[in-house]
Amino acid sequence: MTLHDIRVSRLGSGCEALLAAMHAEAFEAGEVWDEASFGSLLSIRGTEAIVATVEGQPAGFLLLRTIADESEILTLAVRPNIRRLGIGACLVRESMKDYSVFLEVSVLNKGALRLYKRCGFSEVGRRASYYADGSDALVLLFKP
């Protein structure tokens, strides 16, 4: 697979079941968002899913909320059996096309931290004990 095999599309409401299924594959039980959570988020103006497909099959997604001239990555999920093939980077870069982008990520999520740093994000803050496991969140920002 190459980056040319990855296709991305932007989706709004109606894709909740797909997002919930991929999120359940990508995250541990206590971190999984359900279909209702995605439905609620997608009902907020400016929120959309960027979905990546490979050979016509859903491979991952990024949930993005845009307000004014700034976007926030709410979650990023790539199916575990096809990670480290450029899908996450493709999704992140798609989110960075138009606006400044920020996000929170656990200090324990080394893979995500490497991905975001490679994509040009820089640390702008820290939220102590932000996650349920007690880990801190780093606040990262990308400015075009």
Coordinates of C-alpha atoms in Angstrom, one line a residue:
M1 CA 0.0 0.0 0.0
T2 CA 1.2 3.5 -0.8
L3 CA -0.2 6.9 0.1
H4 CA -1.8 6.9 -3.4
D5 CA -4.0 4.0 -2.2
I6 CA -5.5 6.1 0.6
R7 CA -8.7 8.0 -0.2
V8 CA -10.2 10.6 2.2
S9 CA -13.7 12.0 2.3
R10 CA -15.5 14.3 4.7
L11 CA -18.7 13.1 6.2
G12 CA -21.3 14.6 8.6
S13 CA -24.1 12.9 10.4
G14 CA -25.1 9.5 9.2
C15 CA -21.8 7.8 9.7
E16 CA -22.0 7.3 13.5
A17 CA -22.2 3.5 13.4
L18 CA -19.1 3.3 11.2
L19 CA -17.1 5.7 13.4
A20 CA -18.2 3.9 16.6
A21 CA -17.1 0.5 15.2
M22 CA -13.7 1.8 14.1
H23 CA -13.2 3.6 17.5
A24 CA -14.0 0.3 19.3
E25 CA -11.3 -1.4 17.3
A26 CA -8.7 1.3 17.9
F27 CA -9.2 2.0 21.6
E28 CA -9.3 0.1 24.9
A29 CA -12.7 -0.5 26.5
G30 CA -12.7 2.5 28.8
E31 CA -11.8 5.0 26.0
V32 CA -14.3 3.9 23.4
W33 CA -17.0 6.4 22.2
D34 CA -20.3 4.9 21.3
E35 CA -22.7 5.7 18.3
A36 CA -24.7 8.1 20.4
S37 CA -21.6 10.1 21.3
F38 CA -20.6 10.4 17.7
G39 CA -24.2 11.4 16.8
S40 CA -24.1 14.1 19.5
L41 CA -20.8 15.5 18.3
L42 CA -21.7 15.4 14.6
S43 CA -24.9 17.4 15.4
I44 CA -22.7 20.3 16.5
R45 CA -22.2 22.8 13.7
G46 CA -18.7 22.7 12.3
T47 CA -18.0 19.1 13.3
E48 CA -17.2 16.5 10.6
A49 CA -15.5 13.2 10.2
I50 CA -12.6 12.8 7.8
V51 CA -12.7 9.1 6.8
A52 CA -9.8 7.2 5.1
T53 CA -10.4 4.2 2.9
V54 CA -8.0 1.8 1.4
E55 CA -9.1 -0.3 -1.5
G56 CA -12.7 0.9 -0.8
Q57 CA -12.6 -0.3 2.9
P58 CA -12.8 2.1 5.8
A59 CA -9.3 2.2 7.4
G60 CA -9.5 5.1 9.9
F61 CA -11.0 8.5 10.7
L62 CA -10.4 11.8 12.3
L63 CA -13.2 13.8 14.0
L64 CA -12.7 17.5 13.6
R65 CA -14.6 20.5 15.0
T66 CA -14.0 23.9 13.3
I67 CA -15.0 27.2 14.8
A68 CA -14.1 30.5 13.1
D69 CA -10.5 30.0 11.9
E70 CA -9.4 27.2 14.3
S71 CA -10.0 23.4 14.3
E72 CA -9.7 20.9 17.0
I73 CA -9.0 17.2 16.5
L74 CA -11.4 15.4 18.8
T75 CA -10.2 11.9 18.1
L76 CA -8.2 9.9 15.6
A77 CA -8.6 6.2 15.0
V78 CA -6.8 3.8 12.6
R79 CA -7.7 0.1 12.5
P80 CA -4.9 -1.7 14.5
N81 CA -4.0 -4.2 11.7
I82 CA -3.1 -1.4 9.3
R83 CA -1.3 1.1 11.5
R84 CA 2.0 2.6 10.6
L85 CA 1.2 2.8 6.9
G86 CA 0.6 6.5 6.7
I87 CA -3.2 6.5 7.2
G88 CA -3.0 8.6 10.4
A89 CA -0.6 11.1 8.9
C90 CA -2.9 11.4 5.8
L91 CA -5.9 12.1 8.0
V92 CA -4.0 14.7 10.1
R93 CA -2.6 16.5 7.1
E94 CA -6.1 16.7 5.6
S95 CA -7.3 18.4 8.8
M96 CA -4.5 20.9 8.5
K97 CA -5.3 22.3 5.1
D98 CA -7.3 25.4 6.0
Y99 CA -6.9 26.4 9.7
S100 CA -4.8 26.3 12.8
V101 CA -5.4 22.9 14.5
F102 CA -5.1 22.0 18.2
L103 CA -5.6 18.8 20.2
E104 CA -5.0 17.1 23.5
V105 CA -3.0 13.8 23.6
S106 CA -1.9 11.7 26.5
V107 CA 1.8 11.9 27.5
L108 CA 1.7 8.1 27.5
N109 CA 0.6 7.8 23.8
K110 CA 4.1 7.8 22.3
G111 CA 2.9 6.7 18.8
A112 CA 0.4 9.6 18.5
L113 CA 3.0 12.1 19.9
R114 CA 5.5 11.0 17.2
L115 CA 2.8 11.4 14.5
Y116 CA 1.8 14.8 15.6
K117 CA 5.4 16.1 16.0
R118 CA 6.2 14.8 12.5
C119 CA 3.2 16.6 11.1
G120 CA 4.5 19.9 12.6
F121 CA 2.5 20.3 15.9
S122 CA 4.2 21.9 18.8
E123 CA 3.4 21.7 22.5
V124 CA 1.7 24.7 23.9
G125 CA 0.3 23.5 27.2
R126 CA -0.3 20.6 29.6
R127 CA -3.4 19.5 31.5
A128 CA -2.5 17.6 34.7
S129 CA -4.3 14.3 35.3
Y130 CA -6.6 15.0 32.3
Y131 CA -7.3 11.3 31.4
A132 CA -9.2 8.7 33.4
D133 CA -5.9 6.8 34.0
G134 CA -4.4 9.9 35.7
S135 CA -2.1 10.7 32.8
D136 CA -1.5 14.3 31.8
A137 CA -2.6 15.6 28.4
L138 CA -0.3 17.7 26.2
V139 CA -2.0 20.5 24.3
L140 CA -0.5 20.6 20.8
L141 CA -1.0 23.2 18.1
F142 CA -0.3 23.4 14.4
K143 CA -0.2 26.9 12.8
P144 CA 0.0 27.0 9.0

